[in-house]
CSV table of C-alpha atoms and ligand atoms in Angstrom, one decimal:
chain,number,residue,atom,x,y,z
A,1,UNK,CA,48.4,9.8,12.3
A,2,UNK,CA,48.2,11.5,8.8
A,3,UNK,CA,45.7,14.5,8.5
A,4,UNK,CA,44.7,17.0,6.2
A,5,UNK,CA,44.8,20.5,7.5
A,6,UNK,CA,43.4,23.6,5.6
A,7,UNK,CA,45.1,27.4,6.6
A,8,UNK,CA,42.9,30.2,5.8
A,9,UNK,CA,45.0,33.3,6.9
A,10,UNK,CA,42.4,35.6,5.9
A,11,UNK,CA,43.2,39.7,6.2
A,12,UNK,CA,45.0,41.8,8.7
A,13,UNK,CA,46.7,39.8,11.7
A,14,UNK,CA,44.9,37.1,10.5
A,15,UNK,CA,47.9,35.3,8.5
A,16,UNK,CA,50.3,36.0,11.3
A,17,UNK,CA,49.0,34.9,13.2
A,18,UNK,CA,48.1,31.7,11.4
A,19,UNK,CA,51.7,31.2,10.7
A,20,UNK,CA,52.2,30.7,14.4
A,21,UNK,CA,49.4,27.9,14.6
A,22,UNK,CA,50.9,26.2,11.7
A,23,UNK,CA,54.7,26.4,13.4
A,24,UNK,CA,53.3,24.8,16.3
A,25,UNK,CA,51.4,22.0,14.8
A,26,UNK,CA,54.5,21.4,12.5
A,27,UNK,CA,56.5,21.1,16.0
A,28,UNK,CA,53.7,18.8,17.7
A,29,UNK,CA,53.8,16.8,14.3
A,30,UNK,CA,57.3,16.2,14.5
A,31,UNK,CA,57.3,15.2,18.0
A,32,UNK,CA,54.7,13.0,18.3
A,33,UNK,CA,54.9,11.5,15.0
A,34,UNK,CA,52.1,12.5,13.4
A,35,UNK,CA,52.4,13.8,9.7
A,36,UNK,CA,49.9,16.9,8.9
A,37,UNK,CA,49.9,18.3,5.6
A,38,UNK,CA,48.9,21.8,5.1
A,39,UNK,CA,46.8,23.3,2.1
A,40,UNK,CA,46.7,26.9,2.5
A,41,UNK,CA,43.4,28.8,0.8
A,42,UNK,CA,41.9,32.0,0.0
A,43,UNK,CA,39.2,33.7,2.4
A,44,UNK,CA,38.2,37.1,3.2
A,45,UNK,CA,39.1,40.4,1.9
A,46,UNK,CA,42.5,38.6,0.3
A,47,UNK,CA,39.7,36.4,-1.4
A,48,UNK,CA,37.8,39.5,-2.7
A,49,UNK,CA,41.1,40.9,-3.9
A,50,UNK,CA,42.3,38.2,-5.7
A,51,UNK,CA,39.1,36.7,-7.5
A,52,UNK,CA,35.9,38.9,-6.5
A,53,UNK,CA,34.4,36.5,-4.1
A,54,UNK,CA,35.5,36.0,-0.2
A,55,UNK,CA,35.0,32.3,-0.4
A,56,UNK,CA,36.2,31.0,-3.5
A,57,UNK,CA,35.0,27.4,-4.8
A,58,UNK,CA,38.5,26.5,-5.0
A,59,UNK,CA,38.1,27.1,-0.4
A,60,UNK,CA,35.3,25.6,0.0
A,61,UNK,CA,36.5,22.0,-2.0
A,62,UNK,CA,39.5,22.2,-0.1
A,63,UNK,CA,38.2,22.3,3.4
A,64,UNK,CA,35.1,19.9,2.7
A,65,UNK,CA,37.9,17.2,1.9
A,66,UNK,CA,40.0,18.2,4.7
A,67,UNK,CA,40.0,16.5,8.6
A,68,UNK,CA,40.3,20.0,10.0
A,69,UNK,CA,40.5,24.4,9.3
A,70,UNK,CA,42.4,26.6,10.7
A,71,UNK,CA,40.8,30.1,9.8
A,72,UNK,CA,43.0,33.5,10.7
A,73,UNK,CA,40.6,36.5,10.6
A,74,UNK,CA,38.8,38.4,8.1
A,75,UNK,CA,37.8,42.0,7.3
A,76,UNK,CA,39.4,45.3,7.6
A,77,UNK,CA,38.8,48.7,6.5
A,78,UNK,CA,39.5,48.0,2.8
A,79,UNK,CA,36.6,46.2,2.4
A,80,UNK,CA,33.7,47.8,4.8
A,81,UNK,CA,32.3,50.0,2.6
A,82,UNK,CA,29.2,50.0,4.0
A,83,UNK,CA,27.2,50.2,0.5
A,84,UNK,CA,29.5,47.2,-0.9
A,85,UNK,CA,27.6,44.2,-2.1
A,86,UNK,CA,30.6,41.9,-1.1
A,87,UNK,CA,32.1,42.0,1.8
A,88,UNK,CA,34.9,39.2,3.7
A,89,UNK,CA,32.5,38.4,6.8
A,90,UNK,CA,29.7,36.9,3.8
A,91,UNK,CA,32.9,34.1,3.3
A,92,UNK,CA,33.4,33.0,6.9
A,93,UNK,CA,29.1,33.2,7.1
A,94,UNK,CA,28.8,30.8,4.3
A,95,UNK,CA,32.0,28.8,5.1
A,96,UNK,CA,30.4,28.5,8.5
A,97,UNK,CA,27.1,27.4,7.1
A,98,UNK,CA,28.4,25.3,4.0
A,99,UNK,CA,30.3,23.3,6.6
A,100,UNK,CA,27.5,22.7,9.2
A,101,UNK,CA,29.3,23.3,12.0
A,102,UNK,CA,26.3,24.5,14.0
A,103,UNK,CA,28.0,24.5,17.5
A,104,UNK,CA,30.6,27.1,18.1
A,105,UNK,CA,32.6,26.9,21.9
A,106,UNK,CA,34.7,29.5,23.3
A,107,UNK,CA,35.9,29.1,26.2
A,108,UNK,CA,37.2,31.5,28.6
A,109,UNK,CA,40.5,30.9,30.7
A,110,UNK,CA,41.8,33.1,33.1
A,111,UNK,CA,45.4,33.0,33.2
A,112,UNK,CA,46.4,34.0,37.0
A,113,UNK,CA,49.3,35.9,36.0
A,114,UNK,CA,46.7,38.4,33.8
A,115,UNK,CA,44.4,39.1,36.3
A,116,UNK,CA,46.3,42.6,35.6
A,117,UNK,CA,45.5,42.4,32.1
A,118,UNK,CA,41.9,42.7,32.8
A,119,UNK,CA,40.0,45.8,33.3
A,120,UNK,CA,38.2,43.6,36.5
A,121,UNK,CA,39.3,43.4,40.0
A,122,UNK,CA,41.1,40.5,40.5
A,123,UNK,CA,38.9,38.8,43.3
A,124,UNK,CA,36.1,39.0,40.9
A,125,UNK,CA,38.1,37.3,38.1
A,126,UNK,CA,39.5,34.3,40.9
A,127,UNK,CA,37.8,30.9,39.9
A,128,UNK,CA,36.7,31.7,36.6
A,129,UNK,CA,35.9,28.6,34.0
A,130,UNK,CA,33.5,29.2,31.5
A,131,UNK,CA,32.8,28.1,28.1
A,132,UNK,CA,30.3,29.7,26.1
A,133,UNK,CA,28.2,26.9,23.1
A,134,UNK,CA,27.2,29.7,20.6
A,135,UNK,CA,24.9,28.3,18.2
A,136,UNK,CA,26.8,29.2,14.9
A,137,UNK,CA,24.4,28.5,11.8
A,138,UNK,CA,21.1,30.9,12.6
A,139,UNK,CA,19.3,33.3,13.6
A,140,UNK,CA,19.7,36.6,12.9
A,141,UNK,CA,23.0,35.9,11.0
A,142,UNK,CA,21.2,33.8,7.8
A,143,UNK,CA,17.7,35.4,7.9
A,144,UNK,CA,16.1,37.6,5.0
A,145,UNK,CA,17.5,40.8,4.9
A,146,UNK,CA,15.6,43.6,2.8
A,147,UNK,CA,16.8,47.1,2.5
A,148,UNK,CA,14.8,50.3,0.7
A,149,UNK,CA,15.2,53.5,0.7
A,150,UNK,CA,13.8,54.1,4.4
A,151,UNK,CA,13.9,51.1,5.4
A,152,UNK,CA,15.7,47.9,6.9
A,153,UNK,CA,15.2,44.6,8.1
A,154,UNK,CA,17.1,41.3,9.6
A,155,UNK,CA,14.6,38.2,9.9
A,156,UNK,CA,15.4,36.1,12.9
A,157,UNK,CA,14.7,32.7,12.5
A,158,UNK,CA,15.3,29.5,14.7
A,159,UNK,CA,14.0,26.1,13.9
A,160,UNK,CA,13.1,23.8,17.1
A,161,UNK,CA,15.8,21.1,15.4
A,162,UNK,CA,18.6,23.8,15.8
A,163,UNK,CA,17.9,24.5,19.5
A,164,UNK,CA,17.9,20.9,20.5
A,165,UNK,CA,21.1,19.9,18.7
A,166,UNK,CA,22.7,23.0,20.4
A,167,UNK,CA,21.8,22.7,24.1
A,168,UNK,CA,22.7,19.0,23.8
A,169,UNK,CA,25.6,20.1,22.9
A,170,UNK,CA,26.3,22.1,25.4
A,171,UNK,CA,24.8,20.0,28.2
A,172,UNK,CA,27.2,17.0,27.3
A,173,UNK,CA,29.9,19.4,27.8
A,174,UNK,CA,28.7,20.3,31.3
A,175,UNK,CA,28.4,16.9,32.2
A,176,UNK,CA,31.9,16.5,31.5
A,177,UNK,CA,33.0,19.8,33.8
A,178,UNK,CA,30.9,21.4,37.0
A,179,UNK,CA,27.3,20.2,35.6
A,180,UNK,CA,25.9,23.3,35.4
A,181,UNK,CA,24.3,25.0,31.8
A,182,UNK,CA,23.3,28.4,31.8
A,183,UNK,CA,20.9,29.4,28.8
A,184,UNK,CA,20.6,33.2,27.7
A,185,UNK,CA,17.2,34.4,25.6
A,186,UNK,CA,15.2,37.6,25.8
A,187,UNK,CA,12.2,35.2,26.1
A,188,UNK,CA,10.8,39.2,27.5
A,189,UNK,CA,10.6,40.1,24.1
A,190,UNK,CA,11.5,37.8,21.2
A,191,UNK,CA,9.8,34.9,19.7
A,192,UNK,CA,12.7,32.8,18.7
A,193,UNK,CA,13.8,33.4,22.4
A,194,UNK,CA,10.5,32.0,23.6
A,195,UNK,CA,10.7,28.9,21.1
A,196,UNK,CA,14.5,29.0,22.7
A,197,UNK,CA,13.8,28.4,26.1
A,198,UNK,CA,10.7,26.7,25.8
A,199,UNK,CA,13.0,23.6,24.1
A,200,UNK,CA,15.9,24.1,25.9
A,201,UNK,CA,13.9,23.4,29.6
A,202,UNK,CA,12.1,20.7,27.4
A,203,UNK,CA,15.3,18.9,25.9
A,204,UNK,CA,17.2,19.3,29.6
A,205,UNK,CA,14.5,18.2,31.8
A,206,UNK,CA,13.8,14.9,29.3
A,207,UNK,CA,17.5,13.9,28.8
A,208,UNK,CA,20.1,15.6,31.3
A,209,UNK,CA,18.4,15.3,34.7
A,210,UNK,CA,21.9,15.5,36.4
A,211,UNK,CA,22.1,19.1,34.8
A,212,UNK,CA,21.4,22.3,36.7
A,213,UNK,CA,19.6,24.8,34.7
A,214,UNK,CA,19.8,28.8,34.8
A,215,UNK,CA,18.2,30.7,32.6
A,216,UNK,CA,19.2,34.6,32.3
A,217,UNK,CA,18.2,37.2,30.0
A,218,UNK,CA,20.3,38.6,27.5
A,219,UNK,CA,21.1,42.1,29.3
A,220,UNK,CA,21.0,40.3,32.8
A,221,UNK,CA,23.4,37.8,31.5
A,222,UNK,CA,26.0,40.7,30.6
A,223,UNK,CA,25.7,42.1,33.5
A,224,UNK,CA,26.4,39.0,35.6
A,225,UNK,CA,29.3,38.3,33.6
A,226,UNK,CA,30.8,40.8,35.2
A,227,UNK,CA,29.8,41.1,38.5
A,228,UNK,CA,29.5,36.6,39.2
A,229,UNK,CA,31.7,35.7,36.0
A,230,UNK,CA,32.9,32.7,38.4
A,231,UNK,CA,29.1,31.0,39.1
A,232,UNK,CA,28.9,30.2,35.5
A,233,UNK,CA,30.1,26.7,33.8
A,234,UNK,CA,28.6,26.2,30.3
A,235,UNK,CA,26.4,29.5,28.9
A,236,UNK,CA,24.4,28.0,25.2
A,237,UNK,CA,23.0,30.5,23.7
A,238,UNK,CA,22.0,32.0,19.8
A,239,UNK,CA,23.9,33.6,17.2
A,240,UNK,CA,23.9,37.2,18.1
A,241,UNK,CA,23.8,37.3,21.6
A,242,UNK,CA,26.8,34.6,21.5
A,243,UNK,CA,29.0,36.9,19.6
A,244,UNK,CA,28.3,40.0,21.6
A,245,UNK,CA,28.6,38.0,25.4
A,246,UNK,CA,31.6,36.4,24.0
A,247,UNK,CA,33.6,39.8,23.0
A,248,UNK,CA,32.4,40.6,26.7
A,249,UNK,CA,33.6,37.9,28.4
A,250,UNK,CA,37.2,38.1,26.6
A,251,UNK,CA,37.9,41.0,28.8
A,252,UNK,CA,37.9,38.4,31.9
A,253,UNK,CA,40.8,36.7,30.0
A,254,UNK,CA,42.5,40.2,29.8
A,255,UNK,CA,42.7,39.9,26.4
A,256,UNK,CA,40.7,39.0,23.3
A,257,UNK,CA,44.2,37.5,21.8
A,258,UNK,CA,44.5,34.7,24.4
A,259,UNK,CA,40.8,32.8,23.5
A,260,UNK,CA,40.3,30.6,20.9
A,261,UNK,CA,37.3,28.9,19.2
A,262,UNK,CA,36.0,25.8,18.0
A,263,UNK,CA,33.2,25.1,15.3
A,264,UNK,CA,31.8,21.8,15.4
A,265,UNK,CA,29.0,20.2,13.1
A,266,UNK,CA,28.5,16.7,13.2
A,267,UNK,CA,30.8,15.0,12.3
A,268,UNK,CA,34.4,15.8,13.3
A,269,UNK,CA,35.8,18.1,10.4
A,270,UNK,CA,35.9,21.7,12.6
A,271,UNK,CA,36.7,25.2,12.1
A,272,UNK,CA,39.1,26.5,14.5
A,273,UNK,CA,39.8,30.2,14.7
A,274,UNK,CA,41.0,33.0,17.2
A,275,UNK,CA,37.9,34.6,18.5
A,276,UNK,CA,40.0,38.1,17.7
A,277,UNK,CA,39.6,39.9,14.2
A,278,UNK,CA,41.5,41.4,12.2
A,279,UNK,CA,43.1,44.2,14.1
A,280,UNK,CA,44.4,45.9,10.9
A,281,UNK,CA,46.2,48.5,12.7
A,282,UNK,CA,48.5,46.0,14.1
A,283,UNK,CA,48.5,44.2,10.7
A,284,UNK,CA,52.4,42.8,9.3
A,285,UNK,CA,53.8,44.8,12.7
A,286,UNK,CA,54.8,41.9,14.4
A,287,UNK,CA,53.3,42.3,17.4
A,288,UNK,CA,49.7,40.7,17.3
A,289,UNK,CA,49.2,37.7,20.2
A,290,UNK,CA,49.5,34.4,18.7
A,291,UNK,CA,48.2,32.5,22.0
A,292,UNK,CA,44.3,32.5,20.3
A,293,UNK,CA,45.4,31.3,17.3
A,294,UNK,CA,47.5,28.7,18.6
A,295,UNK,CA,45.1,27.8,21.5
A,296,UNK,CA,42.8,27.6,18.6
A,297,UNK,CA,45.5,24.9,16.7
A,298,UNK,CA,44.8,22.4,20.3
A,299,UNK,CA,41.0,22.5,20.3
A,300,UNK,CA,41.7,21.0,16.4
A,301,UNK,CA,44.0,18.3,17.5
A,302,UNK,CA,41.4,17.7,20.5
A,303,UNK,CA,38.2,17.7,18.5
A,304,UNK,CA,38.9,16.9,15.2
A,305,UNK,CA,42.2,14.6,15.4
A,306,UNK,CA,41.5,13.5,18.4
A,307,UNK,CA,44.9,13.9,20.1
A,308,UNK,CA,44.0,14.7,23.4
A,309,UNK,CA,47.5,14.5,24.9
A,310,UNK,CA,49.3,16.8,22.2
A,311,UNK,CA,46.1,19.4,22.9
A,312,UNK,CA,46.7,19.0,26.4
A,313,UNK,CA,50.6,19.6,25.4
A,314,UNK,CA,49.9,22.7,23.0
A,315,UNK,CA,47.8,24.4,26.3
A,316,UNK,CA,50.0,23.5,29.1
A,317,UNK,CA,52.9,25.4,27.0
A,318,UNK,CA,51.1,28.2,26.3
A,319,UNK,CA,50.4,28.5,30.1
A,320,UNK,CA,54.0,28.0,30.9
A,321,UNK,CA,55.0,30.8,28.5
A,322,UNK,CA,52.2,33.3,30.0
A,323,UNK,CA,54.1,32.0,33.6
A,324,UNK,CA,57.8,32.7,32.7
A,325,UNK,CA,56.6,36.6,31.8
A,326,UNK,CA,56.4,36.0,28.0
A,327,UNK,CA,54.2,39.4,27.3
A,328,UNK,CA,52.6,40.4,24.2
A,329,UNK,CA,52.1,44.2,23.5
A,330,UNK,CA,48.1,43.2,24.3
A,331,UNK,CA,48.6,41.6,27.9
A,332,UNK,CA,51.7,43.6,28.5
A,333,UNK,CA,51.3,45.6,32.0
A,334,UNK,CA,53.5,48.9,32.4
A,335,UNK,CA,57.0,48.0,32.9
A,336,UNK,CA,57.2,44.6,31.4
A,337,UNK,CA,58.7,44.2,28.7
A,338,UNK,CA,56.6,43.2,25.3
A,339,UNK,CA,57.8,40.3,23.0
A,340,UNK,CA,57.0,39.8,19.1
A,341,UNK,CA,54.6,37.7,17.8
A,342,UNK,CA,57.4,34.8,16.6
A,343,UNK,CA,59.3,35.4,20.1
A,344,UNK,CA,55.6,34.5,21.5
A,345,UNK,CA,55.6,31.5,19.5
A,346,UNK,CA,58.9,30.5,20.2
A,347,UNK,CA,58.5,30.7,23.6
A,348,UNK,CA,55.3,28.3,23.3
A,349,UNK,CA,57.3,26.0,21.2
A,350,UNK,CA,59.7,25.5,23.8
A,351,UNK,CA,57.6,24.3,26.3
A,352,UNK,CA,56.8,21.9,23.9
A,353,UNK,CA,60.1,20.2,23.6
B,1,LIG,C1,33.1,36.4,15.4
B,1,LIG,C2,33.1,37.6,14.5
B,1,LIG,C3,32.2,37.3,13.3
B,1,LIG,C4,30.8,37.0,13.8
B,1,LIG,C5,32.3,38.3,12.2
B,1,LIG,C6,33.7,38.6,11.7
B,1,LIG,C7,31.3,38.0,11.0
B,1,LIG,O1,32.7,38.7,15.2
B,1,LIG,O2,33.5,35.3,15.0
B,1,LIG,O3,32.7,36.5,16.6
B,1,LIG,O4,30.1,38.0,14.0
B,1,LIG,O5,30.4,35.9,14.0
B,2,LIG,MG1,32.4,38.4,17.2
C-alpha cells in the first residue's frame, strides 16, 4: 500500500527518537512491500525557534493531508518560561484539537523480563493488561483561562456529545479484550464528573450490555493502580485525570520509554506519539529508549493503515529484543549492560527480518 506519513520530531529526545520509528517503518515498508513516504515538519520548541509559532501552518497542512503522524515530544527548559505567551505544549494542544482526534489509548504492557524495572513487587505487576481511552480534546486542557494579578483560573468544560463518543470508544475496545471498562470521575466533587458518569452508566447500560462497569474515583483509582493494577481491562476517563493516571501507570511497565500512544478522531488519520517527553537531559546523548516511539510507529500501521500483521510484526520484535537482554540505560538493572538508542533499534529491526 502507498501512504503518507508526517514526522514531527519535536525538541529534546523527541527526534531521536523519531528517527528510530521512521527506520523501522522504512524496514517494515521494504519487507512487506508497502511504499511510505515521509514528510518531516516543524512542531514544538524547534517550531518556536524557527518561526515564532509551535505549530506552524505549513504542520498543520501537512498532517491534515497525510494518512497518519508520527509526533516525537515537545518542550524543554528553553522554552518554560513560565511568564512566556508561547510555549511548545500550545502546538501539540492545538494539533490535537485541529485534528479531532478526541480519543487517545495508551496502553500498558508489562514485559516479564522488567518486572525489575518497576519500582512494584513483581507478584503485584503478574497479569497486567490495561489500556487507558483518555479523552484527548476537553476539559480542563481547552477551557477559558484568565489570569490577574491575584488571581487564576482553568474552566473545565465537557459536553454530553464528548463523553458518549469516548466511552463508546472505549467499550468497543473492551469488547474486543476481557469485557470489562472501568470509568474514573470525582463525581464527589466536580460537575463535569457528575455529567461524566451520569452518561457514561447511561450510554453503557443502553448499548454495551455485555460490558462490566466499574466506576472509581480519581484518587481511588490511583491508588488501585497500584495495589490491583491486574483487575483492570479498559480505564475511559477525561483529559487531566488521563494524563496524570497514565504517567502513573507507566511505572507498571518499568519505564515510561516502553509505552506508546495512539490519537484517534473519526476517521482513521491518527496521531501516534511516545507517551514520554522530552527528557532534555538525555537530549542528542544517544541513550534515550526508542521502544515508545517505535511501539508508537505499530499502533499507526494498526489503526491508521490498517496493517494488522506488520503491527503485530513491529510488537512481537520489540518483545523479542526486551527477551534477548537488549537494555536501555532506562530499564537497565545493575549489572546489565546498557545499549544505545540505534543499538536498541537495531536490535528491534532484526527481529523483523
Ligand atoms: C502527554 C503530555 C502532554 C499532555 C503535555 C506535553 C502537554 O504530558 O501527552 O501526556 O499533558 O497531554
Ligand atoms: Mg502527560
Amino acid at each position: 500500500m502507498e501512504a503518507v506519513i508526517v514526522l514531527l520530531p519535536g525538541d529534546g529526545i523527541g527526534p531521536d527518537v523519531t528517527a528510530c520509528a521512521k527506520q523501522v517503518l522504512q524496514t517494515v515498508a521494504d519487507k512487506y512491500d508497502h511504499r511510505f513516504t515521509f514528510r518531516e515538519e516543524l512542531t514544538g520548541g524547534a517550531a518556536i525557534d524557527a518561526c515564532g509559532d509551535p505549530l506552524p501552518s505549513a504542520t498543520v497542512d501537512s498532517c491534515e493531508s497525510s494518512d497518519a503522524v508520527l509526533l516525537g515530544a515537545v518542550g524543554g527548559p528553553r522554552w518554560s518560561d513560565p511568564n512566556a505567551t508561547v510555549r511548545p505544549e500550545q502546538g501539540l494542544l492545538k494539533l490535537r484539537s485541529v485534528l479531532g482526534v478526541y480519543a487517545n489509548l495508551r496502553p500498558v504492557k508489562i514485559y516479564d523480563e522488567l518486572a525489575g524495572a518497576s519500582p512494584l513487587k513483581p507478584e503485584i505487576l503478574e497479569g497486567v493488561d490495561l489500556l487507558v481511552v483518555r479523552e484527548l480534546t476537553g476539559g480542563i486542557y481547552f477551557g477559558e483561562k484568565t489570569r490577574d494579578a491575584n488571581s487564576a483560573s482553568d474552566l473545565c468544560v465537557y459536553h454530553t456529545h464528548e463523553i458518549e463518543r469516548i466511552v463508546r470508544v472505549a467499550a468497543r475496545l473492551a469488547q474486543g479484550r476481557r469485557k470489562k471498562l472501568c470509568s474514573v470521575d470525582k463525581a464527589n466533587v466536580l460537575e463535569t464528573s457528575r455529567l461524566w458518569r451520569d452518561t457514561t452508566n447511561h450510554v453503557m447500560a443502553a448499548e454495551f450490555a455485555d460490558i462490566e462497569v466499574e466506576t472509581l474515583l480519581v484518587d481511588a483509582a490511583a491508588m488501585h493502580l497500584l495495589s490491583r493494577p491486574s483487575d483492570f481491562d479498559v480505564i475511559v476517563t477525561e483529559n487531566m485525570f488521563g494524563d496524570i493516571l497514565t504517567d502513573e501507570a507507566s511505572m507498571l511497565a518499568g519505564s515510561m520509554g516502553m509505552l506508546p500512544s495512539a490519537s484517534l478522531g473519526d476517521s482513521t488519520r491518527g496521531l501516534y506519539e511516545p507517551i514520554h517527553g522530552s527528557a532534555p537531559d538525555i537530549a542528542g546523548r544517544g541513550i534515550a529508549n526508542p521502544c515508545g516511539a517505535i511501539a508508537s510507529a505499530a499502533l499507526l500501521l494498526r489503526h491508521s493503515l490498517g496493517l494488522e500483521q506488520e503491527a503485530t510484526a513491529i510488537e512481537t520484535a520489540i518483545s523479542k529484543a526486551i527477551a534477548d537482554g537488549a537494555r536501555t540505560a532506562d530499564i537497565a538493572a545493575r549489572g546489565d549492560s546498557r545499549i544505545s538508542t540505534t543499538e536498541m533499534t537495531d536490535a528491534i529491526i532484526r527481529g523483523l527480518n
